[in-house]
Tab-separated table of C-alpha atoms and ligand atoms in Angstrom:
chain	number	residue	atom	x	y	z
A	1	UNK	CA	3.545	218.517	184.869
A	2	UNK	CA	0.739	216.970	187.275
A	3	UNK	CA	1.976	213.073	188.679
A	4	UNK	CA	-1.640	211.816	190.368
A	5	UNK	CA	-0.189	209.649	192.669
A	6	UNK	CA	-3.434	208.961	194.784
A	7	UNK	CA	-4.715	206.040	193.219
A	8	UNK	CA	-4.895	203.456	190.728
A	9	UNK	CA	-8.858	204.277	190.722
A	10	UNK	CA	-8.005	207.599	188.647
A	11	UNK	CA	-6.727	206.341	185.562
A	12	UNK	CA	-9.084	207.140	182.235
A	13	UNK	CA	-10.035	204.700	179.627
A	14	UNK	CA	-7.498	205.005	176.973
A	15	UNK	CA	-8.385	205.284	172.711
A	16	UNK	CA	-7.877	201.370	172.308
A	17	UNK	CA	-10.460	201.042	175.298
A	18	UNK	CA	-12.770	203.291	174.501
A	19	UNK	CA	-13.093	201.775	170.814
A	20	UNK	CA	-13.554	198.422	172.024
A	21	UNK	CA	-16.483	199.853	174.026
A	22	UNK	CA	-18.282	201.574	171.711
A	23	UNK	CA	-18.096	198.330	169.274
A	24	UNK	CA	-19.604	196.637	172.134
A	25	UNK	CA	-22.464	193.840	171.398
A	26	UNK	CA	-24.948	195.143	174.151
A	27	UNK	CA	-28.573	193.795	175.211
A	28	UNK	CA	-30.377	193.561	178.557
A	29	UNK	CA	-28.197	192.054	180.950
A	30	UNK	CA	-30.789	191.818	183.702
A	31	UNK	CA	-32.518	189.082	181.129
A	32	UNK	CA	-29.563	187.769	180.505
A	33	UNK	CA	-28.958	188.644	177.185
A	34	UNK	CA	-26.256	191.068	177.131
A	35	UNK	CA	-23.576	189.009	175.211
A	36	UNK	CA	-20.056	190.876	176.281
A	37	UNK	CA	-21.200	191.224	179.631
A	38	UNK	CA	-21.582	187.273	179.411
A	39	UNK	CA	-18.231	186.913	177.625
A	40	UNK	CA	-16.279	188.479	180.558
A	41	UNK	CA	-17.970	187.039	183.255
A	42	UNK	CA	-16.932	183.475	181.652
A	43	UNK	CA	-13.550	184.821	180.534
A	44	UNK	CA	-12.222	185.412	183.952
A	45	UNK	CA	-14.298	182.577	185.155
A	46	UNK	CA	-12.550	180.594	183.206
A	47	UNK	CA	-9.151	182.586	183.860
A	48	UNK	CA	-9.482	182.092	187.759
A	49	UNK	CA	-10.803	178.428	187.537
A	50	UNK	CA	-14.120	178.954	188.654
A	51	UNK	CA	-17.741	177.885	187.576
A	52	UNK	CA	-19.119	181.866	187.168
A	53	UNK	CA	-19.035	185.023	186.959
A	54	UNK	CA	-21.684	188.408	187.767
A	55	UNK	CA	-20.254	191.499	186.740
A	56	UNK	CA	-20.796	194.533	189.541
A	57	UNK	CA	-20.765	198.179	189.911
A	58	UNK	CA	-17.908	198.570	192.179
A	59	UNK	CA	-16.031	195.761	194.202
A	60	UNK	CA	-17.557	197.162	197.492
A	61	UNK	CA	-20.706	195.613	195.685
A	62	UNK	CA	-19.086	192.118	194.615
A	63	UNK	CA	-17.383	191.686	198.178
A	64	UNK	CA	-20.656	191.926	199.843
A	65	UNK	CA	-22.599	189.943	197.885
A	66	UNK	CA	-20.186	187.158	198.680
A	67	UNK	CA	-20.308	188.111	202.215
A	68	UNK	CA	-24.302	187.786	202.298
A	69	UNK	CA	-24.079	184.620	199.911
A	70	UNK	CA	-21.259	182.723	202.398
A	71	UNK	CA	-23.295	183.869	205.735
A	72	UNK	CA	-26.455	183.678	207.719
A	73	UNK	CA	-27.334	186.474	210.143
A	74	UNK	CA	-25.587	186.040	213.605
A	75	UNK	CA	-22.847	184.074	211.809
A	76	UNK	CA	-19.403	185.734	212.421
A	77	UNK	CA	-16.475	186.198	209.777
A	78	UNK	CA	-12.900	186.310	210.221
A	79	UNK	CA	-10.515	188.785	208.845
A	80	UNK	CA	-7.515	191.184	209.141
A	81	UNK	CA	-8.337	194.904	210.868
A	82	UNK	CA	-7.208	196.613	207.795
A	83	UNK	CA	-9.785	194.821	205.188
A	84	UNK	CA	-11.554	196.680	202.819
A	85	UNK	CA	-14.873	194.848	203.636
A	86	UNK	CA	-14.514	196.359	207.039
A	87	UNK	CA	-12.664	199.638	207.077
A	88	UNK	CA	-13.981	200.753	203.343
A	89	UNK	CA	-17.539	199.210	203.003
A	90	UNK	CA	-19.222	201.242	204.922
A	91	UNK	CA	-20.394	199.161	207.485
A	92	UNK	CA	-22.321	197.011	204.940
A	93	UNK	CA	-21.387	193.996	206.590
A	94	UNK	CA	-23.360	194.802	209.608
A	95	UNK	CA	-25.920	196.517	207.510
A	96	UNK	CA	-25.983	193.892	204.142
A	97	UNK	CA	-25.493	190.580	206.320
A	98	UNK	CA	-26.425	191.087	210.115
A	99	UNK	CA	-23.047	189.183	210.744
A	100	UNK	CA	-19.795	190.372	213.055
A	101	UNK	CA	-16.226	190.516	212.275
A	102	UNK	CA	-13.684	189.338	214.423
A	103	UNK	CA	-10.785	191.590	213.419
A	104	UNK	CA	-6.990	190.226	213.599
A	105	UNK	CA	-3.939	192.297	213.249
A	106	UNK	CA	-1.608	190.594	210.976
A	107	UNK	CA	1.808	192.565	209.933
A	108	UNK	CA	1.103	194.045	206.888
A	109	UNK	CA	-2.715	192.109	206.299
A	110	UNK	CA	-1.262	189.076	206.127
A	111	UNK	CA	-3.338	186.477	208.080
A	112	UNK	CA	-2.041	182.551	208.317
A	113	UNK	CA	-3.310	179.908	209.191
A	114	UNK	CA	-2.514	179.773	212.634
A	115	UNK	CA	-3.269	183.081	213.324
A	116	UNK	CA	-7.124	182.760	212.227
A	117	UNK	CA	-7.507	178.635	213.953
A	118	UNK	CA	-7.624	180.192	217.923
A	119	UNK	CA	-10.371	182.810	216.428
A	120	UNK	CA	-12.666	180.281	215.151
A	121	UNK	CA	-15.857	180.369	217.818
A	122	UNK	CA	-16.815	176.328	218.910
A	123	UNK	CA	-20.082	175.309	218.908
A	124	UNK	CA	-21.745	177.381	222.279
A	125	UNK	CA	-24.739	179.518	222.425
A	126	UNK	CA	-22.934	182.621	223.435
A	127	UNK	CA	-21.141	182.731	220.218
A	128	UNK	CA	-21.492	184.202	217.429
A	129	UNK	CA	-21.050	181.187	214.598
A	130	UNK	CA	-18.186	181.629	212.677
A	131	UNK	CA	-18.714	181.039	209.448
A	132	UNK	CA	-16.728	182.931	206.656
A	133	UNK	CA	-12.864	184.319	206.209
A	134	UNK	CA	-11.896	186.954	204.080
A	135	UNK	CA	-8.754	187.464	202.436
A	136	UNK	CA	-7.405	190.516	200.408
A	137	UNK	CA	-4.647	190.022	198.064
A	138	UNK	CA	-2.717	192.856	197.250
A	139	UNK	CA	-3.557	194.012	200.874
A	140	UNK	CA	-4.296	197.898	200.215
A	141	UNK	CA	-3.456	198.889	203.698
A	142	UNK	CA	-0.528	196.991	203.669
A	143	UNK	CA	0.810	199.155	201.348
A	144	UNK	CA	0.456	196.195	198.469
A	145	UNK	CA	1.262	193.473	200.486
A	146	UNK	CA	0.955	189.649	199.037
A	147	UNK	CA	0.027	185.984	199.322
A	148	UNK	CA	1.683	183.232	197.416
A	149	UNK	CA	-0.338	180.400	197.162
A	150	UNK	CA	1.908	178.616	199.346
A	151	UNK	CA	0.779	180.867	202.086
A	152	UNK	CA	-3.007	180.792	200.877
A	153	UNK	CA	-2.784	176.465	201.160
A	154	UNK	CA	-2.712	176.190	204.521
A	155	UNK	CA	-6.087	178.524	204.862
A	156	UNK	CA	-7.462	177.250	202.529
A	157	UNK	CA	-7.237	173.937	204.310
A	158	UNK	CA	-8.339	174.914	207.820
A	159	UNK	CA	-11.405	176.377	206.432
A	160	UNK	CA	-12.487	173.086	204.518
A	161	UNK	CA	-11.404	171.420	208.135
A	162	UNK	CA	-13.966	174.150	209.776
A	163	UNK	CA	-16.369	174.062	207.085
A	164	UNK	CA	-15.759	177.905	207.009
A	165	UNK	CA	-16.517	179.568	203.450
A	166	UNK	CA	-13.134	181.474	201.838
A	167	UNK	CA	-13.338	184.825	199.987
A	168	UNK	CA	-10.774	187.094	198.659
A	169	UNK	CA	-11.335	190.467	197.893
A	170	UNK	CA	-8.925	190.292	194.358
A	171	UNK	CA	-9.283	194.195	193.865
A	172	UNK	CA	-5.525	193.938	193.126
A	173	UNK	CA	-5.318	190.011	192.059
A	174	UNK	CA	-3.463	190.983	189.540
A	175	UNK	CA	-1.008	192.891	191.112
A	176	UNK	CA	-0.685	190.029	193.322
A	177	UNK	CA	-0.364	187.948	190.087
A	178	UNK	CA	2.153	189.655	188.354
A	179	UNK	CA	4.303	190.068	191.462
A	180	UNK	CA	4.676	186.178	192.817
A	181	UNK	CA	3.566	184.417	189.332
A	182	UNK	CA	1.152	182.473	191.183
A	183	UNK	CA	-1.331	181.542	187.932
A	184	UNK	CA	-4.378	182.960	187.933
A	185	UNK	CA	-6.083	178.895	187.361
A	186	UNK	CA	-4.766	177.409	190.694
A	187	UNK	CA	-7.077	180.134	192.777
A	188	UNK	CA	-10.195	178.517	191.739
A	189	UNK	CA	-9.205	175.703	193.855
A	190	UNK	CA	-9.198	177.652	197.390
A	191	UNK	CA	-11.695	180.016	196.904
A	192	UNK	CA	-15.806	180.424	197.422
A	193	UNK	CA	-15.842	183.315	195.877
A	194	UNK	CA	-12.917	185.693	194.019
A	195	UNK	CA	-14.195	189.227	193.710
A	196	UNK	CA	-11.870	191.129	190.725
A	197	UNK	CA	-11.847	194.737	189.903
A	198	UNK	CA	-11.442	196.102	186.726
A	199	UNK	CA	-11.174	199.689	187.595
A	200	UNK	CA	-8.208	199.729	189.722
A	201	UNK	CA	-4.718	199.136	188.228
A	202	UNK	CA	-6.138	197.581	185.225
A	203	UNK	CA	-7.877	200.575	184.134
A	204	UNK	CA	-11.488	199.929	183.059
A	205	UNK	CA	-13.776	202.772	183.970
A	206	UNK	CA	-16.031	200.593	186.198
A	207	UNK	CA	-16.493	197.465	187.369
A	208	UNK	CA	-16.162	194.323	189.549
A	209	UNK	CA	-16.318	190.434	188.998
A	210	UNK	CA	-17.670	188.170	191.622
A	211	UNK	CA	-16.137	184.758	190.689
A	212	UNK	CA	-17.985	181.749	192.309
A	213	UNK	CA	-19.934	178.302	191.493
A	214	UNK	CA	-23.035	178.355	189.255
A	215	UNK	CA	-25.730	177.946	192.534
A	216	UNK	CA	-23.394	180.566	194.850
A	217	UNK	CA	-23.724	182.836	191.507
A	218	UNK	CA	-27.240	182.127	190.942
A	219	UNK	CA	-27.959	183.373	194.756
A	220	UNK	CA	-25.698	186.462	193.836
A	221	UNK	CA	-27.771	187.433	191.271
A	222	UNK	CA	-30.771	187.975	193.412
A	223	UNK	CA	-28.737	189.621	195.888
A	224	UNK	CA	-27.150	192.167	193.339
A	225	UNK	CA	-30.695	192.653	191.750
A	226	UNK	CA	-32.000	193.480	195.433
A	227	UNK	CA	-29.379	195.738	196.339
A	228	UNK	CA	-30.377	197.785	192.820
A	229	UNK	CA	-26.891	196.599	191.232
A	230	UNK	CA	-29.010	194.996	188.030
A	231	UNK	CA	-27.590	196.730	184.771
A	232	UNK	CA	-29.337	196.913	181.450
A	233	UNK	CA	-26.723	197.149	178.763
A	234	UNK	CA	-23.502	197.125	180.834
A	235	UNK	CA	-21.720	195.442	177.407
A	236	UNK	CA	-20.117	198.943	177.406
A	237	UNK	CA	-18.640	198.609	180.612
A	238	UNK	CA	-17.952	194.665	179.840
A	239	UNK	CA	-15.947	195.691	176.574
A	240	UNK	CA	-13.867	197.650	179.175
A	241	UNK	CA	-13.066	195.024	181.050
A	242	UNK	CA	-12.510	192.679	178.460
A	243	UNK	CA	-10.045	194.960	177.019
A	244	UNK	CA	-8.313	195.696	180.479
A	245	UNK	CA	-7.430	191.757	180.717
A	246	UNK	CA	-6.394	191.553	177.055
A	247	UNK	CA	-3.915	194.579	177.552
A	248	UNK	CA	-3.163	195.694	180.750
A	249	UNK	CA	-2.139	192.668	182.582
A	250	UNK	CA	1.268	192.386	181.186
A	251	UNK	CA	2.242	196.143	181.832
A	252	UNK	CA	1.347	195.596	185.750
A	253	UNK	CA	5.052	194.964	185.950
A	254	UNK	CA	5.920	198.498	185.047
A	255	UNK	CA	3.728	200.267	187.493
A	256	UNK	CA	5.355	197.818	189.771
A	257	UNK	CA	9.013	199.176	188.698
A	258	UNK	CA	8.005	202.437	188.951
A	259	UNK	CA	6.879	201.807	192.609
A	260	UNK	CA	10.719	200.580	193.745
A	261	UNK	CA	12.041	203.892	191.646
A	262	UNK	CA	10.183	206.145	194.119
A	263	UNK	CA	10.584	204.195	196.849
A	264	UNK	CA	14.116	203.980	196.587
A	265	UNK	CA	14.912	207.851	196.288
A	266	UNK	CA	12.448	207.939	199.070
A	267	UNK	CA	14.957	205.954	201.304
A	268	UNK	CA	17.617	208.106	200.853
A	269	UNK	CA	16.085	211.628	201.965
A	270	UNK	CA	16.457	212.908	205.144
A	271	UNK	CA	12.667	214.134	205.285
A	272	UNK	CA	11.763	210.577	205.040
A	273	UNK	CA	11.901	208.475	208.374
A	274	UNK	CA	10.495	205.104	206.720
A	275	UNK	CA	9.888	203.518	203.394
A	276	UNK	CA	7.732	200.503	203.789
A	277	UNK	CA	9.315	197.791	201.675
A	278	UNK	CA	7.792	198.180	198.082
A	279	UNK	CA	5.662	194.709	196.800
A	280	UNK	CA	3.317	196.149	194.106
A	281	UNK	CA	1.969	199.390	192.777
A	282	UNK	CA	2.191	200.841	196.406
A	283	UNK	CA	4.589	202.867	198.241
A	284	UNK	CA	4.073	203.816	201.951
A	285	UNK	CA	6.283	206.062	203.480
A	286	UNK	CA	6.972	208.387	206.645
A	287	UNK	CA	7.557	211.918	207.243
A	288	UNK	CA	9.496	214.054	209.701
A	289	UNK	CA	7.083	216.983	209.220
A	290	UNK	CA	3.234	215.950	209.236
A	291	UNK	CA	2.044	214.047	206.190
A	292	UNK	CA	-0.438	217.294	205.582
A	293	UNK	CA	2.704	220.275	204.947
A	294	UNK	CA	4.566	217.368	203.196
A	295	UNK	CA	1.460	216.883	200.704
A	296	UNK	CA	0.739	220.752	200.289
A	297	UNK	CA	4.595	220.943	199.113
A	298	UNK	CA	4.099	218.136	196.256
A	299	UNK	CA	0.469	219.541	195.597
A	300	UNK	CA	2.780	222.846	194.742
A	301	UNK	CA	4.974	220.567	192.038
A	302	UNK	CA	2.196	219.006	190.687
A	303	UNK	CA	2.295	215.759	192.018
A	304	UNK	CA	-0.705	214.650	193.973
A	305	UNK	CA	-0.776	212.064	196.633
A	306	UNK	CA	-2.961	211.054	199.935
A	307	UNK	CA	-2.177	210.565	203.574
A	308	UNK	CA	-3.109	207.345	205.185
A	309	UNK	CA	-2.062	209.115	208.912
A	310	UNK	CA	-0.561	211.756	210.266
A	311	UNK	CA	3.297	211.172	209.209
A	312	UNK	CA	2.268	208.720	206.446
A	313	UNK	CA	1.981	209.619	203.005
A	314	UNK	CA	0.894	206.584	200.019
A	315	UNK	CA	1.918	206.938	196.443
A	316	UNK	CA	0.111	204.086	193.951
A	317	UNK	CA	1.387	203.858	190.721
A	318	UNK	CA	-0.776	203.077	187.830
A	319	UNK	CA	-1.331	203.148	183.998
A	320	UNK	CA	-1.490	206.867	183.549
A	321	UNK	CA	1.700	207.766	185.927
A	322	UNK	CA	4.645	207.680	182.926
A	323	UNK	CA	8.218	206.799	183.130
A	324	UNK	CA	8.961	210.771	182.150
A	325	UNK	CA	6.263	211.430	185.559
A	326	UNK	CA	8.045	208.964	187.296
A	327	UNK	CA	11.502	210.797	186.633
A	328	UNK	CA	10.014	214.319	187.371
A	329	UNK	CA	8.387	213.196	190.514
A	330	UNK	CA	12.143	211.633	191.797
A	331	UNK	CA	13.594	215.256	191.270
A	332	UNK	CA	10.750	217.062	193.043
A	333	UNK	CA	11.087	214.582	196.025
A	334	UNK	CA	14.761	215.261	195.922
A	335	UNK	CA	14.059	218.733	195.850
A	336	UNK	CA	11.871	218.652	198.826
A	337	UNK	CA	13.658	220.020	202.602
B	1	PLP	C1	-10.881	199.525	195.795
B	1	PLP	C2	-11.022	198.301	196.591
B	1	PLP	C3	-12.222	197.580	196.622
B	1	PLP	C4	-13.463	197.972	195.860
B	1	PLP	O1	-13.712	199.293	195.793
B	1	PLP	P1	-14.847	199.951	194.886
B	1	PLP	O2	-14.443	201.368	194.908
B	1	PLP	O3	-16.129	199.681	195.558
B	1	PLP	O4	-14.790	199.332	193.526
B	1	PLP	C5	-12.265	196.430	197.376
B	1	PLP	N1	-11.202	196.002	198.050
B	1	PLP	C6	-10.017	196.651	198.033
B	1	PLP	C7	-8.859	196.095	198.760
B	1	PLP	C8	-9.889	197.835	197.302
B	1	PLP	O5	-8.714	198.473	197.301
């Protein structure tokens, strides 16, 4: 039996999904007239209480659009060391924007409020003006990590204060979701922009939403068209999605479950020195023996997985890792010496 336990990236469209694409409506998106590319942009528009939607290639893509959109070159934005838009984009902030990123170091991603005020540059020639914060909710780093709204509020608030634009990078809203029930309308409300990503635990092939007003999507549109991110008849791709938020929402919950199954026979081993407590679809956890001998043991069983340092191994659950997987991978780990 193989378990891939790498990440929610790998899962394949399933029959239902790959019907639904090939019934796709399609025309020329780029013109506009692609017509189930148009009804999932509004659909999660409309889910996330926002104006618009632009449908991407990746969420690397969608994240820095909104980062160009939100800033001006020499601006600064604010967010935690671990973010995706820093650690995972390539640089492309730098590169895309000509902006800096003042990093903070919040346990487990998790910025507040008064963590990000003292960061916030005043008005003085020397600085770099700050301009934009970014949020990521689940945190990936932070081994799935989440925000409430409750704890979202207060930012929310000091960046209307500081006129400061707000982004989250939603690869994992849903996750995030499914594990507070926070509804999906009442983000609208804080956000500039909401990228989502279809191709991670919900299961789409590809594909990323940028969620944001009609002008800030308007912009976006030239920006994605620039960067070579225009797409003829993505409808395919579209139906994907669309069928990804019709069916694979609700079943977040198990991958979640199956999460605190591993996690929990990971606490009790005495290979393991650490399980990081379980929110989502991720499990981080530490090793006596380095991370690298630990994986080539599990590689042996089947079960695949990735290190994230040099005692620290990450499993993500996802739509193709089964309860019967689940219940193999358990005995292997028990297994293990
Ligand atoms: C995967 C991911 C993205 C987007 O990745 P792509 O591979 O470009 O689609 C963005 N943010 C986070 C937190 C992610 O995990």
């Amino acid at each position: 039996m193989t378990v891939d336990l790498r990440s929610d990236t790998i899962t394949k469209p399933t029959p239902g999904m790959l019907e639904a694409m090939m019934a796709a409506k399609v025309g020329d998106d780029v013109f506009g007239e692609d017509e189930t590319v148009n009804a999932l942009e509004e659909k999660l528009a409309g889910l996330f209480g926002m104006e618009a939607g632009m449908l991407c290639p990746s969420g690397t893509m969608t994240n820095q659009i909104a980062i160009k959109c939100f800033t001006q070159p020499l601006d600064e934005l604010i967010a935690d060391q671990t973010a995706h838009v820093y650690r995972y984009e390539g640089g492309g902030i730098a590169f895309n924007s000509a902006v800096s990123t003042r990093l903070l170091n919040a346990p487990r991603g998790i910025l507040t409020a008064g963590m990000i005020e003292p960061e916030i540059n005043a008005e003085n020639i020397h600085y770099p003006h700050t301009s934009l914060v970014v949020l990521e909710n689940t945190v990936n780093k932070g081994g799935g990590s989440c925000y409430t709204l409750k704890d979202i509020e207060p930012i929310a608030a000091l960046c209307k204060q500081h006129k400061l634009k707000l982004h989250l990078d939603g690869a994992r809203i849903f996750n995030a979701l499914t594990q507070t029930g926070d509804s999906a309308a009442s983000y609208g409300q804080y956000f500039d922009g909401i990228s989502v990503c279809l191709s991670k635990g919900l299961g789409a092939p590809v594909g990323s939403v940028l969620l944001a007003d009609q002008a800030t999507i308007k912009y976006a549109r030239r920006i994605r068209k620039v960067l070579g991110g225009g797409m003829r008849q993505a409808g395919f791709l579209a139906a994907a999605g669309i069928y990804a938020l019709d069916h694979h929402v609700e079943r977040l919950k198990i991958d979640h479950a199956h999460a605190h199954i591993l996690a929990g026979e990971l606490s009790g081993l005495s290979w393991v020195t650490h399980v990081v407590p379980v929110e989502t679809n991720i499990v981080l956890f530490d090793t006596v023996e380095p991370a690298e001998i630990v994986l080539a043991k599990l590689e042996e069983k089947g079960i695949k997985a990735n290190s994230t340092d040099k005692h620290r191994i990450r499993f993500v659950t996802h739509l193709d890792v089964h309860a019967d997987q689940v219940e193999y991978a358990v005995a292997c780990l028990k297994a293990l010496s």
